[in-house]
Coordinates of C-alpha atoms (C1' of nucleotides) in Angstrom, one line a residue:
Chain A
X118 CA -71.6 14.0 50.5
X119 CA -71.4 10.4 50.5
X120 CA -71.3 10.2 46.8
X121 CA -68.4 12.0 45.9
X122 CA -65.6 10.6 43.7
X123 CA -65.0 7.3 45.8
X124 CA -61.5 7.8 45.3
X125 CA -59.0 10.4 46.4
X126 CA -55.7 8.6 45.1
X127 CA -56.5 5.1 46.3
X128 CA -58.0 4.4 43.1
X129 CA -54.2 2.0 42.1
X130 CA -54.5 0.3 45.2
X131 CA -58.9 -0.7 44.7
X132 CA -57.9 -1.6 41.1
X133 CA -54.8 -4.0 42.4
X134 CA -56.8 -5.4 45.1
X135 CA -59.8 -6.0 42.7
X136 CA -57.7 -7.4 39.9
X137 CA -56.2 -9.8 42.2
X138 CA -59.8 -10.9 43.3
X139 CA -60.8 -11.4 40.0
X140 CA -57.6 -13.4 39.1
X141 CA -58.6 -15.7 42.4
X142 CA -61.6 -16.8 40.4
X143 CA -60.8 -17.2 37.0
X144 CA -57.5 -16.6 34.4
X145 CA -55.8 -13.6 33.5
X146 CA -58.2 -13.4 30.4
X147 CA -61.4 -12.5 32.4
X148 CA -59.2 -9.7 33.4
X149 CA -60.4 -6.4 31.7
X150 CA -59.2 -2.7 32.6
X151 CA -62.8 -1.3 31.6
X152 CA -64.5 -4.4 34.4
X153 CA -62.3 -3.1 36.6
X154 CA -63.5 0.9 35.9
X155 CA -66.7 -0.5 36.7
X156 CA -66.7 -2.7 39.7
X157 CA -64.5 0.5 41.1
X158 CA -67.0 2.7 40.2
X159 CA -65.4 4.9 38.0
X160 CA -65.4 5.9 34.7
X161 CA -63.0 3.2 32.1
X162 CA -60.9 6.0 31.1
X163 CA -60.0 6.6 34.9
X164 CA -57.2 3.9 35.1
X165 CA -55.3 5.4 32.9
X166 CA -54.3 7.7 35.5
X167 CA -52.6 4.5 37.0
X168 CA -51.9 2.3 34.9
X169 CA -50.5 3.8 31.1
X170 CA -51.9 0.4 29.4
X171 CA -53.3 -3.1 30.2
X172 CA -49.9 -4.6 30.1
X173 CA -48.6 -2.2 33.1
X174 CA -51.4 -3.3 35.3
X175 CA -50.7 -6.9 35.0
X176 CA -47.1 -5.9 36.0
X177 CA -47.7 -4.3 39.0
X178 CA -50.0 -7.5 39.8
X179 CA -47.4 -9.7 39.3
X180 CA -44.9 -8.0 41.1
X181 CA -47.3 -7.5 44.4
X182 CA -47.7 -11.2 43.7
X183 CA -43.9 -11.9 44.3
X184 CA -43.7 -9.5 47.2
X185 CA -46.2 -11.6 48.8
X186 CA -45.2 -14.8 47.7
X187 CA -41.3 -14.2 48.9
X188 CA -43.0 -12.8 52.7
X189 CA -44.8 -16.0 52.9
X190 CA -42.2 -18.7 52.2
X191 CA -39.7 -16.0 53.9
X192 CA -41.9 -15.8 56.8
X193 CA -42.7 -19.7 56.6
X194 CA -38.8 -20.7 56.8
X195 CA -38.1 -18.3 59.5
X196 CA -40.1 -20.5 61.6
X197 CA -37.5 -23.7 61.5
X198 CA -34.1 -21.6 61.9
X199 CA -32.4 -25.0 62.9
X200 CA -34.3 -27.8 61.4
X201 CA -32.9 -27.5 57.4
X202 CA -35.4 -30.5 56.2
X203 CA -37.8 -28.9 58.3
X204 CA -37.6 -25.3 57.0
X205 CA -37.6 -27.0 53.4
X206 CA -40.7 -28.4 54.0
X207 CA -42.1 -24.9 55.7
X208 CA -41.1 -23.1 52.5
X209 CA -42.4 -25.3 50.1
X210 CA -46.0 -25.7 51.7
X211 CA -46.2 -22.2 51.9
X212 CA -45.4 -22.3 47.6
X213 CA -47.8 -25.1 47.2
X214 CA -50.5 -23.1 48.9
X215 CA -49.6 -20.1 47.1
X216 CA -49.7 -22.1 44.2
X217 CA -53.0 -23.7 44.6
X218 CA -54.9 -20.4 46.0
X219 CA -53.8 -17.9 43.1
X220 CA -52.8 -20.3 40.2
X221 CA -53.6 -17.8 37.6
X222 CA -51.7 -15.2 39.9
X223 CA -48.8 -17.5 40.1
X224 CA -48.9 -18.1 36.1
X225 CA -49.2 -14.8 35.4
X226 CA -45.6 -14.0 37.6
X227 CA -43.8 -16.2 36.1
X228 CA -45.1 -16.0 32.5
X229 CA -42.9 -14.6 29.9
X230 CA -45.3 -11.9 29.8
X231 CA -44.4 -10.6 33.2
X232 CA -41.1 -11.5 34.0
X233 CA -40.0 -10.7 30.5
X234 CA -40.2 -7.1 30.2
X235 CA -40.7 -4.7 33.3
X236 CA -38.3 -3.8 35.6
X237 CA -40.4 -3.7 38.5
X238 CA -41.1 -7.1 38.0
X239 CA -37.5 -8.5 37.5
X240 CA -36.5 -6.8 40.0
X241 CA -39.2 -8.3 42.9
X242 CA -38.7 -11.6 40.9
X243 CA -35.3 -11.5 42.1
X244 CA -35.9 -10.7 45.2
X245 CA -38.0 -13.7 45.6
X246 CA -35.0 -16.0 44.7
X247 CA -32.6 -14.6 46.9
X248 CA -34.7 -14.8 49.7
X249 CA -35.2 -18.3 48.6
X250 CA -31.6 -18.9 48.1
X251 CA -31.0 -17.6 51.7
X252 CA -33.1 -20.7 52.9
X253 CA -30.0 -22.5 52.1
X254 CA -26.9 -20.7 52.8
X255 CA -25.8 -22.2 56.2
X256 CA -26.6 -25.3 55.4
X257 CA -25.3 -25.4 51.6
X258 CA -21.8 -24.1 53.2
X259 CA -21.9 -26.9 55.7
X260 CA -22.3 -29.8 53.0
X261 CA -25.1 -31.0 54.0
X262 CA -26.6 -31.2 50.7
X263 CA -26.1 -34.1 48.2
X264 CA -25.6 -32.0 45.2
X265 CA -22.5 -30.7 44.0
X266 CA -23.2 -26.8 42.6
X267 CA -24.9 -25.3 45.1
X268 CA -26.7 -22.8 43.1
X269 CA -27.6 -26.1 41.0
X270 CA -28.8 -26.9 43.8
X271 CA -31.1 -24.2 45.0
X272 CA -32.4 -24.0 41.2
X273 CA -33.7 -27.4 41.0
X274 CA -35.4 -26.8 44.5
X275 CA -37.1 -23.9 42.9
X276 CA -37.3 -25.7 39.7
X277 CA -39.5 -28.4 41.4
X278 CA -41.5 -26.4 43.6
X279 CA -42.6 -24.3 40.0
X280 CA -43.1 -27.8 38.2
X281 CA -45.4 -29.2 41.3
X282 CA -47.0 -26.2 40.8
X283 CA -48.0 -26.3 37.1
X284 CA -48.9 -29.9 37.6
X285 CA -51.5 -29.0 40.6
X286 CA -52.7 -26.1 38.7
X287 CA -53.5 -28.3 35.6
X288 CA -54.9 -30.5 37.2
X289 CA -52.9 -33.2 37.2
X290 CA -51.8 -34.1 40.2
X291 CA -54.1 -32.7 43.6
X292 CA -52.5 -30.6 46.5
X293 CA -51.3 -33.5 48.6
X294 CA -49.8 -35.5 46.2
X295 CA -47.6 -32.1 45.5
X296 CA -47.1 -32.4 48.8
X297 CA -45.4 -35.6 48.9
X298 CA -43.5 -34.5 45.9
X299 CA -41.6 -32.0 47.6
X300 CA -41.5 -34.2 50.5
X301 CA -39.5 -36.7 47.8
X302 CA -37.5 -34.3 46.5
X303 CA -35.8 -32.9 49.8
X304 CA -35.3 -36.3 50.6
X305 CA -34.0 -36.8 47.8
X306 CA -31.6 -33.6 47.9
X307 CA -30.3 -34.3 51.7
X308 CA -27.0 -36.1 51.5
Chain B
X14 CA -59.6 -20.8 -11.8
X15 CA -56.4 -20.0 -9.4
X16 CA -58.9 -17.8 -7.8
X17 CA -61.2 -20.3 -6.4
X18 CA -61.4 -20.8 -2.9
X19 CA -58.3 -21.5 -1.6
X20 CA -58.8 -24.0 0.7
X21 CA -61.1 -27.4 0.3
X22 CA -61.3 -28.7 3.5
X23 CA -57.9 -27.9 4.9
X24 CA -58.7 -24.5 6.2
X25 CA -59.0 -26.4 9.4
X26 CA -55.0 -27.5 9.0
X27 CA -54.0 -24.0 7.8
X28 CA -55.4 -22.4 11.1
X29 CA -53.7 -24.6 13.7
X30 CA -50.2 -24.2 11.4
X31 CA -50.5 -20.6 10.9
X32 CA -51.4 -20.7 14.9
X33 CA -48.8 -23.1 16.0
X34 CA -45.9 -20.9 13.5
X35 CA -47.7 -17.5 15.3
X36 CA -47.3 -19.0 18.5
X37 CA -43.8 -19.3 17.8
X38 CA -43.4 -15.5 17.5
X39 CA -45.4 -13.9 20.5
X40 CA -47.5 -14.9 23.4
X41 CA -51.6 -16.6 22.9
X42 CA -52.8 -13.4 23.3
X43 CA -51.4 -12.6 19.9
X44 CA -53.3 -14.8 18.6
X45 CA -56.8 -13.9 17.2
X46 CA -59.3 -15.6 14.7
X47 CA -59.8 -12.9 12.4
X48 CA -55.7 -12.6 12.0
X49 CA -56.0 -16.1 11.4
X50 CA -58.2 -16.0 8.9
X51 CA -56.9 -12.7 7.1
X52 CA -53.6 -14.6 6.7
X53 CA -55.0 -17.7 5.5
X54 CA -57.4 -15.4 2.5
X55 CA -60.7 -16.0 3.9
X56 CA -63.5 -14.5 5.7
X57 CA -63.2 -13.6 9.3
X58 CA -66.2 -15.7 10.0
X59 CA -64.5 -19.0 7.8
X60 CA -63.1 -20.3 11.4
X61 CA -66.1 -21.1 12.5
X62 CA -66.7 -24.2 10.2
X63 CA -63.7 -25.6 12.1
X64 CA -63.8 -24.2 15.4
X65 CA -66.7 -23.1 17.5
X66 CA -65.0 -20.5 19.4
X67 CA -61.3 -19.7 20.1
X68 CA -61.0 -21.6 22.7
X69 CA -62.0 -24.7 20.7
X70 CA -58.8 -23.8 18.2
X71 CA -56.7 -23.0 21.2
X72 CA -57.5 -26.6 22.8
X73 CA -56.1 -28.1 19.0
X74 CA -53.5 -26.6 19.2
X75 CA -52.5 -27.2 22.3
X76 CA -53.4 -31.3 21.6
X77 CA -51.3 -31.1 18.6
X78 CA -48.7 -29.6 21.0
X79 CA -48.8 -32.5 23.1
X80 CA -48.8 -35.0 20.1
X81 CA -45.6 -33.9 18.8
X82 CA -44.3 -33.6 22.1
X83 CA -44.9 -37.3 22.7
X84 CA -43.5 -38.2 19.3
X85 CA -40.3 -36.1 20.3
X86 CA -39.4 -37.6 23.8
X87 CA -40.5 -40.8 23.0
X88 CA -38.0 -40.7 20.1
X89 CA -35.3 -39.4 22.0
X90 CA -36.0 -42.0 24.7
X91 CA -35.9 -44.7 22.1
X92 CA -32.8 -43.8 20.9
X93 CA -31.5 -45.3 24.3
X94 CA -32.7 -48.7 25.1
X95 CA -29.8 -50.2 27.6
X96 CA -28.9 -46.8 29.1
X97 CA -31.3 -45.9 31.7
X98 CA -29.5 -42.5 32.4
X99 CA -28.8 -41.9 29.1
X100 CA -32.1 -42.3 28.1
X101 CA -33.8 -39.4 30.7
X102 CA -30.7 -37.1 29.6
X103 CA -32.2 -37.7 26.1
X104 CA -35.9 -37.3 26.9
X105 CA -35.2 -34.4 28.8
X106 CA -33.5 -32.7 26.0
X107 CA -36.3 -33.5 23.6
X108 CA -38.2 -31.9 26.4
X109 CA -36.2 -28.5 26.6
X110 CA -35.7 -28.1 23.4
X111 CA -39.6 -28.5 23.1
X112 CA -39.7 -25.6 25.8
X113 CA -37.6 -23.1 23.9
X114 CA -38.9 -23.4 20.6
X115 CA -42.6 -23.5 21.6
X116 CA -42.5 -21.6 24.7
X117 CA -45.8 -20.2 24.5
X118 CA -47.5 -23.4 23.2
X119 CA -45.9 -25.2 26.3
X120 CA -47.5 -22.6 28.1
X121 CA -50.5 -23.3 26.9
X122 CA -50.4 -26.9 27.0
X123 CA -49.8 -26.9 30.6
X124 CA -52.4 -23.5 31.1
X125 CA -55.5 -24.8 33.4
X126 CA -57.3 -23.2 30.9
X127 CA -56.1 -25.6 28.1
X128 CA -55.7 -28.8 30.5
X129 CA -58.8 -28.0 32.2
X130 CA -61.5 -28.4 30.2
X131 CA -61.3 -29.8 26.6
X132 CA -61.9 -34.1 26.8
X133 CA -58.8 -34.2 23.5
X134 CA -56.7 -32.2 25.3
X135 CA -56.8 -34.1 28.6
X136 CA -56.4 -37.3 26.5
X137 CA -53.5 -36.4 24.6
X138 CA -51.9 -35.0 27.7
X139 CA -52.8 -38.2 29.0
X140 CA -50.7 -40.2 26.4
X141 CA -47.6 -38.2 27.2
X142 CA -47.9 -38.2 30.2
X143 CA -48.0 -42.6 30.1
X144 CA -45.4 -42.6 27.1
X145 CA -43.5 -40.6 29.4
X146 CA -43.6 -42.8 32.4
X147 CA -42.7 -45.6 30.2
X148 CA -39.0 -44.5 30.0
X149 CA -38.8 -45.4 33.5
X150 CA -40.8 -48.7 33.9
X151 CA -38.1 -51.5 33.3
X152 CA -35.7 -49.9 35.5
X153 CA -38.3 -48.9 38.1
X154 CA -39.2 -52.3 38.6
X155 CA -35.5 -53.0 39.5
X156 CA -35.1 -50.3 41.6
X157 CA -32.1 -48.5 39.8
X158 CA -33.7 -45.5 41.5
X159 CA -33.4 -43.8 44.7
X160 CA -37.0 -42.8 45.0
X161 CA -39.5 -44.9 46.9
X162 CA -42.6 -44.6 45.6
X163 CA -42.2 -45.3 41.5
X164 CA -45.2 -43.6 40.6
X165 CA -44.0 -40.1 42.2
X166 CA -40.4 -41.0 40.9
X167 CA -42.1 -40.1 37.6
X168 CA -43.7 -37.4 38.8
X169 CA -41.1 -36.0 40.1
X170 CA -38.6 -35.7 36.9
X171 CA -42.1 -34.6 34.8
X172 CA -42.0 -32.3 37.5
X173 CA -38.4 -31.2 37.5
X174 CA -39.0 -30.4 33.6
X175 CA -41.7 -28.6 33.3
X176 CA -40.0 -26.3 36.3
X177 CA -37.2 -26.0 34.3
X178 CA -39.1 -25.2 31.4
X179 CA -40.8 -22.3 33.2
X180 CA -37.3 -20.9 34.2
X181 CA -36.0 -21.1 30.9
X182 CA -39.3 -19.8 30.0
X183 CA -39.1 -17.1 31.8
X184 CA -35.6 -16.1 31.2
X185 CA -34.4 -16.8 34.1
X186 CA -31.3 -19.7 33.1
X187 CA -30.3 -20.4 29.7
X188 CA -31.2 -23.6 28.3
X189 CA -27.2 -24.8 28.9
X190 CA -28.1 -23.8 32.9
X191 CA -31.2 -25.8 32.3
X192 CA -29.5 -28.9 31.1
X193 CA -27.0 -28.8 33.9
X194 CA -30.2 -28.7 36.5
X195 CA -32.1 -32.0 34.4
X196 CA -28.6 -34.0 34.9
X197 CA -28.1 -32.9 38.5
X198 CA -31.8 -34.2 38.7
X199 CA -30.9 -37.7 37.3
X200 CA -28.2 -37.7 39.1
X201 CA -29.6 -37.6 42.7
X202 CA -32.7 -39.6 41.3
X203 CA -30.7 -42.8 40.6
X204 CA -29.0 -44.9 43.0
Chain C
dA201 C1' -53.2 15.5 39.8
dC202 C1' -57.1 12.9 38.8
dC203 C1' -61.2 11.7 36.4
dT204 C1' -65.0 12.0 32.6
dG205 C1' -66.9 10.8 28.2
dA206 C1' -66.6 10.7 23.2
dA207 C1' -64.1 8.5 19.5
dC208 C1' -61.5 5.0 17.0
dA209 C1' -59.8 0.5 15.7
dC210 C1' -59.9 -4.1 16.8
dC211 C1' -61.9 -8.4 18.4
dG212 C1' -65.1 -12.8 19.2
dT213 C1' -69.5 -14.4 18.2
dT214 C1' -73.8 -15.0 15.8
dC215 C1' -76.5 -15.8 11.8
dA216 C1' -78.8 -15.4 7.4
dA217 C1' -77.4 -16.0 2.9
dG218 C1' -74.8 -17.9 -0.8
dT219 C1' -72.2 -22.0 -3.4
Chain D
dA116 C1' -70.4 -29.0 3.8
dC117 C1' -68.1 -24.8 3.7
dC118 C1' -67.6 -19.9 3.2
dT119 C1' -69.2 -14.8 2.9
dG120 C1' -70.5 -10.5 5.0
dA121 C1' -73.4 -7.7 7.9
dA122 C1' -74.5 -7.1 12.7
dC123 C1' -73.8 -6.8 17.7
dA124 C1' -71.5 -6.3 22.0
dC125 C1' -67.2 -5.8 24.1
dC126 C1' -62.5 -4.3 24.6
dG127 C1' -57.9 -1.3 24.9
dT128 C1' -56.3 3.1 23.8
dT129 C1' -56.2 8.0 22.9
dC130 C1' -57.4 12.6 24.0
dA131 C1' -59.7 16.9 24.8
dA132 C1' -62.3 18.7 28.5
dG133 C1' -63.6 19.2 33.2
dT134 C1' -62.6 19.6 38.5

DNA sequence: ACCTGAACACCGTTCAAGT
DNA sequence: ACCTGAACACCGTTCAAGT
């Protein structure tokens, strides 16, 4: 009884889950469909039930990653609703420790692999941004910002956050210092 | 006597060519030994005189990436001696234009798997990373910038690049949109 | 609709053998 | 010192067949 298929349509969402575990502890090489099969226990044929090739797997990875990713720096800005510098900081630690707890996850989204092609992808990428760009609507309106263009402005937010990123997941710099990073940059961007 | 063996000990500089010119085309994971070798007319097992695995050719590459990238931006830089703005502007277009043409080789020059591991790839990454920072020493020291810490002052343009590399990167601005974000960047960095 | 299992082409790696 | 070619284990993908 017990050892009937383990699966009865769940299979997509054990394969996600597992492939996101595997990506936690290692690169998105060390990621293979027919691993997968077998740590589901199923046969390696069976994800093509899911999943038409390799490629469309890491897709739907990378676009669970951004609808994570945009809930927790969504979630983590909601929390300063007045405080601008402080909802800046909020939204970037939550990116930082994105960054540093699924760095191959991370890579992977915003490779041109998987923000190239898919749909599904470009679409949740761009969800991401807009709720990133929403972090500074009120406040970009109200001037309170150095820059002149304001979507220059939200761009090279983002564009630091992603380069603090790659330099903490290469090693070059550790979590904190990417910390103070940001921490320069808003200061930096407040007029 | 044009059939002899094509190579006499520059098969090694063949492969990381043929790799760099293939990497210029497609993504790493087009890039395997045996296609390698087919295209340079020997044996599939020929690489392994030169490289021990593919990760070994992968880390050559990726510290012949950051050689020429150093060469590129320090050039650029030097081009500029009195103008302190000038000179980022330039740097950071040697930079850009690094990240368009070689996308995927940035990519895997700033990969943890290629910065991770390999001693020559660390080192060369290293000397960019110093002839890098030495574009902003002079003027560091006489605090033409608003940052207060020099060293993440650095950090924080290196940073600002490689995040606009990954947005170029993956598609999302153009390389004009990207240029626009490095001189809002050096704009708000200096004083 | 979902999964099995054989089949095929391709790959990285190893290694004895050649020059 | 450098290259060849067979061998092995692994992979992605396809597809007929089962339930």
């Amino acid at each position: 009884m017990t050892q009937q298929p383990f699966h009865h349509g769940n299979l997509r969402a054990v394969l996600l889950d597992q492939a996101e575990r595997t990506l936690r502890q290692g690169s998105v090489d060390d990621l293979s469909l027919r691993e997968l099969a077998r740590q589901a226990g199923v046969s390696h044929g069976a994800p093509r039930s899911h999943f038409i090739d390799r490629q469309a797997l890491l897709d739907a990875v990378a676009e669970r990653g951004f609808e994570r990713l945009t809930e927790e720096v969504g979630r983590a800005g909601a929390a300063h609703p007045t405080d601008l510098a402080e909802r800046l900081r909020a939204a970037a630690t939550a990116y930082v420790r994105f960054a540093v707890t699924d760095a191959a996850l991370l890579e992977l989204m915003f490779s041109a692999k998987g923000t190239g092609s898919a749909p599904g992808v470009q679409a949740a990428a761009g969800r991401f941004f807009s709720t990133f760009g929403a972090l500074f609507d009120a406040d970009l309106r109200a001037g309170r910002f150095r820059g002149t263009d304001p979507e220059r402005t939200r761009l090279l937010f983002v564009a630091v956050l992603q380069g603090v990123a790659a330099l903490i997941a290469s090693h070059r710099v550790s979590a904190e210092q990417g910390a103070g990073l940001v921490d320069e940059a808003i200061e930096l961007m407040l007029a």
